[in-house]
Short mmCIF file of the C-alpha atoms (twelve columns), coordinates in Angstrom:
data_MODEL
# 
_entry.id   MODEL 
# 
loop_
_atom_site.group_PDB 
_atom_site.id 
_atom_site.type_symbol 
_atom_site.label_atom_id 
_atom_site.label_alt_id 
_atom_site.label_comp_id 
_atom_site.label_asym_id 
_atom_site.label_seq_id 
_atom_site.Cartn_x 
_atom_site.Cartn_y 
_atom_site.Cartn_z 
_atom_site.pdbx_PDB_model_num 
ATOM 1   C CA . MET A 1   20.947  4.067   10.729  1 
ATOM 2   C CA . ASN A 2   23.145  6.970   9.754   1 
ATOM 3   C CA . ALA A 3   22.191  10.448  8.604   1 
ATOM 4   C CA . THR A 4   22.859  9.697   5.063   1 
ATOM 5   C CA . ASN A 5   20.498  6.687   5.044   1 
ATOM 6   C CA . ALA A 6   17.993  8.962   6.811   1 
ATOM 7   C CA . GLU A 7   18.398  11.501  3.949   1 
ATOM 8   C CA . GLU A 8   17.863  8.575   1.479   1 
ATOM 9   C CA . LEU A 9   14.752  7.481   3.265   1 
ATOM 10  C CA . ALA A 10  13.422  11.069  3.214   1 
ATOM 11  C CA . ARG A 11  13.722  11.124  -0.500  1 
ATOM 12  C CA . MET A 12  12.132  7.695   -0.655  1 
ATOM 13  C CA . LEU A 13  8.759   8.308   1.473   1 
ATOM 14  C CA . PRO A 14  5.794   8.531   -0.444  1 
ATOM 15  C CA . PRO A 15  3.824   12.098  0.126   1 
ATOM 16  C CA . ASP A 16  1.197   10.330  2.242   1 
ATOM 17  C CA . ALA A 17  3.434   8.311   4.437   1 
ATOM 18  C CA . LEU A 18  3.161   8.594   8.193   1 
ATOM 19  C CA . LEU A 19  6.736   10.005  8.484   1 
ATOM 20  C CA . SER A 20  6.572   12.281  5.304   1 
ATOM 21  C CA . SER A 21  6.669   15.317  7.365   1 
ATOM 22  C CA . CYS A 22  9.894   14.492  9.334   1 
ATOM 23  C CA . GLY A 23  13.191  16.178  8.134   1 
ATOM 24  C CA . SER A 24  16.353  14.369  7.558   1 
ATOM 25  C CA . ALA A 25  17.726  15.235  11.052  1 
ATOM 26  C CA . GLU A 26  14.340  14.010  12.749  1 
ATOM 27  C CA . LEU A 27  14.500  10.652  10.747  1 
ATOM 28  C CA . ALA A 28  18.114  10.285  11.730  1 
ATOM 29  C CA . ASP A 29  16.990  10.642  15.303  1 
ATOM 30  C CA . LEU A 30  14.070  8.210   14.991  1 
ATOM 31  C CA . LEU A 31  16.043  5.534   13.198  1 
ATOM 32  C CA . SER A 32  19.290  5.542   14.895  1 
ATOM 33  C CA . GLY A 33  18.305  2.435   17.032  1 
ATOM 34  C CA . ALA A 34  16.148  0.826   14.160  1 
ATOM 35  C CA . PRO A 35  18.037  -2.344  12.896  1 
ATOM 36  C CA . LEU A 36  17.891  -3.379  9.264   1 
ATOM 37  C CA . GLN A 37  16.302  -6.703  8.593   1 
ATOM 38  C CA . ALA A 38  16.467  -8.893  5.479   1 
ATOM 39  C CA . MET A 39  13.388  -10.411 3.978   1 
ATOM 40  C CA . ARG A 40  12.811  -13.076 1.311   1 
ATOM 41  C CA . LYS A 41  9.843   -13.566 -1.108  1 
ATOM 42  C CA . GLY A 42  7.052   -15.228 0.959   1 
ATOM 43  C CA . ASP A 43  8.006   -14.039 4.450   1 
ATOM 44  C CA . THR A 44  5.421   -12.997 6.699   1 
ATOM 45  C CA . LEU A 45  6.505   -9.655  8.104   1 
ATOM 46  C CA . LEU A 46  3.452   -8.805  10.034  1 
ATOM 47  C CA . ARG A 47  0.418   -11.077 11.002  1 
ATOM 48  C CA . GLN A 48  -3.240  -9.982  11.382  1 
ATOM 49  C CA . GLY A 49  -4.224  -10.428 15.143  1 
ATOM 50  C CA . ASP A 50  -0.662  -10.481 16.616  1 
ATOM 51  C CA . ARG A 51  0.307   -7.890  19.034  1 
ATOM 52  C CA . GLY A 52  1.440   -4.677  17.256  1 
ATOM 53  C CA . ASP A 53  4.553   -3.407  19.272  1 
ATOM 54  C CA . THR A 54  6.637   -2.455  16.401  1 
ATOM 55  C CA . LEU A 55  6.440   -0.579  13.030  1 
ATOM 56  C CA . LEU A 56  8.415   -1.497  9.823   1 
ATOM 57  C CA . ILE A 57  9.836   0.743   7.135   1 
ATOM 58  C CA . LEU A 58  10.130  -0.987  3.909   1 
ATOM 59  C CA . MET A 59  13.634  0.019   2.486   1 
ATOM 60  C CA . ALA A 60  13.866  -2.460  -0.507  1 
ATOM 61  C CA . GLY A 61  11.514  -4.947  -2.117  1 
ATOM 62  C CA . ALA A 62  7.863   -5.358  -2.217  1 
ATOM 63  C CA . ALA A 63  5.115   -6.672  0.084   1 
ATOM 64  C CA . ARG A 64  1.350   -7.447  -0.104  1 
ATOM 65  C CA . ILE A 65  -1.023  -6.137  2.680   1 
ATOM 66  C CA . SER A 66  -4.124  -8.179  3.253   1 
ATOM 67  C CA . MET A 67  -6.645  -9.194  5.780   1 
ATOM 68  C CA . VAL A 68  -9.011  -11.877 6.248   1 
ATOM 69  C CA . ALA A 69  -12.771 -10.839 6.776   1 
ATOM 70  C CA . THR A 70  -15.258 -12.369 9.210   1 
ATOM 71  C CA . ASN A 71  -16.446 -14.571 6.493   1 
ATOM 72  C CA . GLY A 72  -13.177 -15.926 5.969   1 
ATOM 73  C CA . ARG A 73  -12.387 -14.324 2.608   1 
ATOM 74  C CA . GLU A 74  -9.130  -12.552 1.928   1 
ATOM 75  C CA . ILE A 75  -9.194  -9.079  1.029   1 
ATOM 76  C CA . ILE A 76  -6.089  -7.550  -0.575  1 
ATOM 77  C CA . LEU A 77  -5.678  -3.732  0.825   1 
ATOM 78  C CA . ASP A 78  -2.561  -2.586  -0.896  1 
ATOM 79  C CA . TYR A 79  0.926   -3.408  -2.212  1 
ATOM 80  C CA . ALA A 80  3.797   -1.713  -0.471  1 
ATOM 81  C CA . GLU A 81  6.871   -0.117  -2.159  1 
ATOM 82  C CA . PRO A 82  10.151  1.137   -0.691  1 
ATOM 83  C CA . GLY A 83  9.419   3.846   1.713   1 
ATOM 84  C CA . THR A 84  6.041   2.560   3.108   1 
ATOM 85  C CA . VAL A 85  5.451   2.530   6.790   1 
ATOM 86  C CA . LEU A 86  3.738   -0.687  8.036   1 
ATOM 87  C CA . GLY A 87  2.082   -1.599  11.140  1 
ATOM 88  C CA . GLU A 88  1.751   2.093   12.643  1 
ATOM 89  C CA . ILE A 89  -2.008  1.506   13.512  1 
ATOM 90  C CA . ALA A 90  -1.375  -1.189  16.192  1 
ATOM 91  C CA . LEU A 91  1.824   0.501   17.301  1 
ATOM 92  C CA . LEU A 92  -0.170  3.722   18.127  1 
ATOM 93  C CA . ASP A 93  -3.281  2.390   19.584  1 
ATOM 94  C CA . GLY A 94  -1.671  -0.741  21.375  1 
ATOM 95  C CA . GLY A 95  -4.018  -3.238  19.715  1 
ATOM 96  C CA . GLU A 96  -3.746  -6.124  17.351  1 
ATOM 97  C CA . ARG A 97  -2.610  -6.080  13.917  1 
ATOM 98  C CA . THR A 98  -5.351  -5.162  11.495  1 
ATOM 99  C CA . ALA A 99  -3.626  -6.847  8.434   1 
ATOM 100 C CA . SER A 100 -0.933  -9.338  7.385   1 
ATOM 101 C CA . VAL A 101 2.110   -8.224  5.357   1 
ATOM 102 C CA . VAL A 102 3.747   -10.833 3.154   1 
ATOM 103 C CA . ALA A 103 7.080   -10.084 1.134   1 
ATOM 104 C CA . THR A 104 6.359   -10.344 -2.664  1 
ATOM 105 C CA . ARG A 105 10.044  -9.688  -3.456  1 
ATOM 106 C CA . ASP A 106 13.298  -9.906  -1.705  1 
ATOM 107 C CA . GLY A 107 14.263  -6.915  0.074   1 
ATOM 108 C CA . GLN A 108 15.073  -5.020  3.417   1 
ATOM 109 C CA . TYR A 109 13.075  -3.273  6.164   1 
ATOM 110 C CA . LEU A 110 13.853  -1.423  9.423   1 
ATOM 111 C CA . THR A 111 12.091  -2.217  12.654  1 
ATOM 112 C CA . LEU A 112 11.091  0.469   15.284  1 
ATOM 113 C CA . THR A 113 9.698   -0.409  18.507  1 
ATOM 114 C CA . ALA A 114 6.958   1.371   20.270  1 
ATOM 115 C CA . ALA A 115 9.204   2.440   23.162  1 
ATOM 116 C CA . ALA A 116 11.572  4.047   20.629  1 
ATOM 117 C CA . PHE A 117 8.772   5.811   18.710  1 
ATOM 118 C CA . GLU A 118 7.121   7.119   22.069  1 
ATOM 119 C CA . ALA A 119 10.564  8.508   23.201  1 
ATOM 120 C CA . PHE A 120 11.022  9.993   19.663  1 
ATOM 121 C CA . VAL A 121 7.757   11.840  20.171  1 
ATOM 122 C CA . ALA A 122 8.595   13.009  23.613  1 
ATOM 123 C CA . ARG A 123 11.900  14.559  22.182  1 
ATOM 124 C CA . HIS A 124 9.884   16.253  19.294  1 
ATOM 125 C CA . PRO A 125 6.437   17.422  20.515  1 
ATOM 126 C CA . ALA A 126 5.417   18.952  17.380  1 
ATOM 127 C CA . MET A 127 5.460   15.489  15.721  1 
ATOM 128 C CA . ALA A 128 2.331   14.480  17.849  1 
ATOM 129 C CA . TRP A 129 0.353   17.037  16.057  1 
ATOM 130 C CA . ARG A 130 1.628   16.000  12.726  1 
ATOM 131 C CA . LEU A 131 0.679   12.482  13.292  1 
ATOM 132 C CA . LEU A 132 -3.019  13.370  14.449  1 
ATOM 133 C CA . ARG A 133 -3.240  15.465  11.193  1 
ATOM 134 C CA . GLU A 134 -2.057  12.728  9.044   1 
ATOM 135 C CA . MET A 135 -4.256  9.952   10.729  1 
ATOM 136 C CA . ALA A 136 -7.391  12.266  10.316  1 
ATOM 137 C CA . ARG A 137 -6.481  12.793  6.649   1 
ATOM 138 C CA . ARG A 138 -6.298  8.958   6.238   1 
ATOM 139 C CA . LEU A 139 -9.602  8.577   7.707   1 
ATOM 140 C CA . ARG A 140 -11.147 11.376  5.558   1 
ATOM 141 C CA . GLN A 141 -9.731  9.516   2.463   1 
ATOM 142 C CA . ALA A 142 -10.854 6.010   3.504   1 
ATOM 143 C CA . ASN A 143 -14.432 7.373   4.178   1 
ATOM 144 C CA . SER A 144 -14.363 9.124   0.733   1 
ATOM 145 C CA . THR A 145 -13.098 5.743   -0.970  1 
ATOM 146 C CA . ILE A 146 -15.610 3.599   0.491   1 
ATOM 147 C CA . GLU A 147 -18.422 6.162   -0.397  1 
ATOM 148 C CA . SER A 148 -17.363 6.439   -3.971  1 
ATOM 149 C CA . ASP A 149 -16.647 2.866   -4.636  1 
ATOM 150 C CA . ARG A 150 -20.123 2.068   -3.808  1 
ATOM 151 C CA . ALA A 151 -21.362 4.389   -6.616  1 
ATOM 152 C CA . PHE A 152 -19.381 2.458   -9.379  1 
ATOM 153 C CA . ALA A 153 -20.121 -0.680  -11.217 1 
ATOM 154 C CA . SER A 154 -17.742 -3.552  -11.398 1 
ATOM 155 C CA . GLY A 155 -16.274 -2.129  -14.730 1 
ATOM 156 C CA . PRO A 156 -15.536 1.359   -13.526 1 
ATOM 157 C CA . ARG A 157 -14.382 -0.106  -10.111 1 
ATOM 158 C CA . LEU A 158 -11.869 -2.140  -11.705 1 
ATOM 159 C CA . ALA A 159 -10.510 0.514   -13.635 1 
ATOM 160 C CA . ARG A 160 -10.218 2.628   -10.590 1 
ATOM 161 C CA . PHE A 161 -8.302  -0.048  -8.789  1 
ATOM 162 C CA . LEU A 162 -5.879  -0.531  -11.744 1 
ATOM 163 C CA . GLN A 163 -5.442  3.170   -11.818 1 
ATOM 164 C CA . ARG A 164 -4.737  3.372   -8.112  1 
ATOM 165 C CA . LEU A 165 -2.055  0.532   -8.430  1 
ATOM 166 C CA . MET A 166 -0.438  2.334   -11.475 1 
ATOM 167 C CA . GLN A 167 -0.084  5.484   -9.325  1 
ATOM 168 C CA . SER A 168 1.756   3.811   -6.626  1 
ATOM 169 C CA . ASN A 169 4.777   3.246   -9.304  1 
ATOM 170 C CA . LYS A 170 5.567   6.858   -9.988  1 
ATOM 171 C CA . ALA A 171 8.956   6.114   -11.858 1 
ATOM 172 C CA . ASP A 172 7.073   4.158   -14.857 1 
ATOM 173 C CA . PRO A 173 3.172   4.541   -14.615 1 
ATOM 174 C CA . THR A 174 3.145   2.342   -17.702 1 
ATOM 175 C CA . VAL A 175 4.975   -0.457  -16.063 1 
ATOM 176 C CA . ARG A 176 3.280   -3.912  -16.401 1 
ATOM 177 C CA . LEU A 177 1.483   -4.737  -13.390 1 
ATOM 178 C CA . GLU A 178 2.865   -7.936  -11.783 1 
ATOM 179 C CA . LEU A 179 -0.554  -8.916  -10.456 1 
ATOM 180 C CA . SER A 180 -2.648  -12.052 -11.149 1 
ATOM 181 C CA . GLN A 181 -6.237  -11.758 -11.986 1 
ATOM 182 C CA . THR A 182 -7.170  -13.733 -8.530  1 
ATOM 183 C CA . GLU A 183 -5.211  -11.068 -6.681  1 
ATOM 184 C CA . LEU A 184 -6.823  -8.292  -8.642  1 
ATOM 185 C CA . SER A 185 -10.212 -9.449  -7.880  1 
ATOM 186 C CA . MET A 186 -9.268  -9.729  -4.190  1 
ATOM 187 C CA . PHE A 187 -7.942  -6.164  -4.237  1 
ATOM 188 C CA . ALA A 188 -11.028 -4.734  -6.057  1 
ATOM 189 C CA . GLY A 189 -13.541 -6.579  -4.270  1 
ATOM 190 C CA . ILE A 190 -14.881 -8.081  -7.516  1 
ATOM 191 C CA . SER A 191 -15.363 -11.774 -8.562  1 
ATOM 192 C CA . ARG A 192 -12.743 -13.357 -10.274 1 
ATOM 193 C CA . GLU A 193 -15.315 -14.384 -13.136 1 
ATOM 194 C CA . ASN A 194 -16.201 -10.738 -13.482 1 
ATOM 195 C CA . VAL A 195 -12.471 -9.574  -13.467 1 
ATOM 196 C CA . ASN A 196 -11.853 -12.051 -16.362 1 
ATOM 197 C CA . ARG A 197 -14.708 -10.951 -18.224 1 
ATOM 198 C CA . GLN A 198 -14.070 -7.296  -18.013 1 
ATOM 199 C CA . LEU A 199 -10.302 -7.806  -18.890 1 
ATOM 200 C CA . ALA A 200 -11.001 -9.909  -21.879 1 
ATOM 201 C CA . ALA A 201 -13.377 -7.247  -23.254 1 
ATOM 202 C CA . TRP A 202 -10.756 -4.555  -22.639 1 
ATOM 203 C CA . SER A 203 -8.150  -6.785  -24.142 1 
ATOM 204 C CA . ASP A 204 -10.197 -7.333  -27.423 1 
ATOM 205 C CA . ALA A 205 -10.749 -3.203  -27.381 1 
ATOM 206 C CA . GLY A 206 -6.949  -2.729  -27.000 1 
ATOM 207 C CA . ILE A 207 -7.181  -1.058  -23.691 1 
ATOM 208 C CA . VAL A 208 -5.183  -3.707  -21.902 1 
ATOM 209 C CA . GLU A 209 -2.842  -6.509  -22.719 1 
ATOM 210 C CA . LEU A 210 -3.010  -9.913  -21.005 1 
ATOM 211 C CA . ASP A 211 -0.032  -12.080 -20.839 1 
ATOM 212 C CA . GLN A 212 -0.202  -15.137 -18.803 1 
ATOM 213 C CA . GLY A 213 -2.715  -14.017 -16.391 1 
ATOM 214 C CA . ARG A 214 -0.744  -10.624 -15.900 1 
ATOM 215 C CA . VAL A 215 -2.112  -7.214  -16.980 1 
ATOM 216 C CA . ARG A 216 -0.619  -4.278  -18.796 1 
ATOM 217 C CA . VAL A 217 -2.589  -0.963  -19.544 1 
ATOM 218 C CA . LEU A 218 -2.160  0.144   -23.180 1 
ATOM 219 C CA . ASP A 219 -4.663  3.083   -23.274 1 
ATOM 220 C CA . HIS A 220 -4.621  5.003   -20.264 1 
ATOM 221 C CA . SER A 221 -6.942  7.782   -21.404 1 
ATOM 222 C CA . ILE A 222 -9.781  5.279   -22.166 1 
ATOM 223 C CA . LEU A 223 -9.237  3.540   -18.709 1 
ATOM 224 C CA . SER A 224 -9.610  6.937   -17.055 1 
ATOM 225 C CA . GLU A 225 -12.832 7.454   -18.890 1 
ATOM 226 C CA . ILE A 226 -14.209 4.106   -17.933 1 
ATOM 227 C CA . ALA A 227 -12.908 4.909   -14.233 1 
ATOM 228 C CA . ALA A 228 -14.993 8.018   -14.133 1 
ATOM 229 C CA . ALA A 229 -18.319 6.358   -15.527 1 
ATOM 230 C CA . ALA A 230 -20.854 6.185   -12.897 1 
ATOM 231 C CA . GLU A 231 -23.246 3.225   -12.378 1 
# 
């Protein structure tokens, strides 16, 4: 990967990405040996339980991140957009993949091996401290999310997850969410029946628009008020 593409990736990385603290020169060094791979919609890029000796950087397209709980239920954790780093947990601790990643649109991604990443950190020792700070920030955020979600009823919780999905699309926060109600229920941890009931009520009130199972938020201010309403 050349320096020009590294600069492009630096602009693409979200603020909370694992590599967001890297400069263009550091990214060029890190990604010089990272091959670009093509993906098609439906491809499994990472599989839960597999050995994690590589990380991926999504360059184009989109992907769904999910895990299967011990009771067999699939839980959707997030939706990845270009610039997202995937598979870094297993790469850093040498364990198994904690989640699966499936492409939801055609695109491309970079692959970086554990050996290449370790060599990069050895060349840039300050990067190790920045990685520790980022992982600590993620742990703090995860704890805060778990604690706060327990304090919300299904309506406010659904509103919060809709907001979280919209915030991932900074270019157009009013974009229609290409997400089925079944997927939304798995993402928010709410039964599909409750999701359907809540969305129907919000549709009648003009807060959202439903179109063939897809959702578009019409009134962001009201949704924000619902999201902040405690149980």
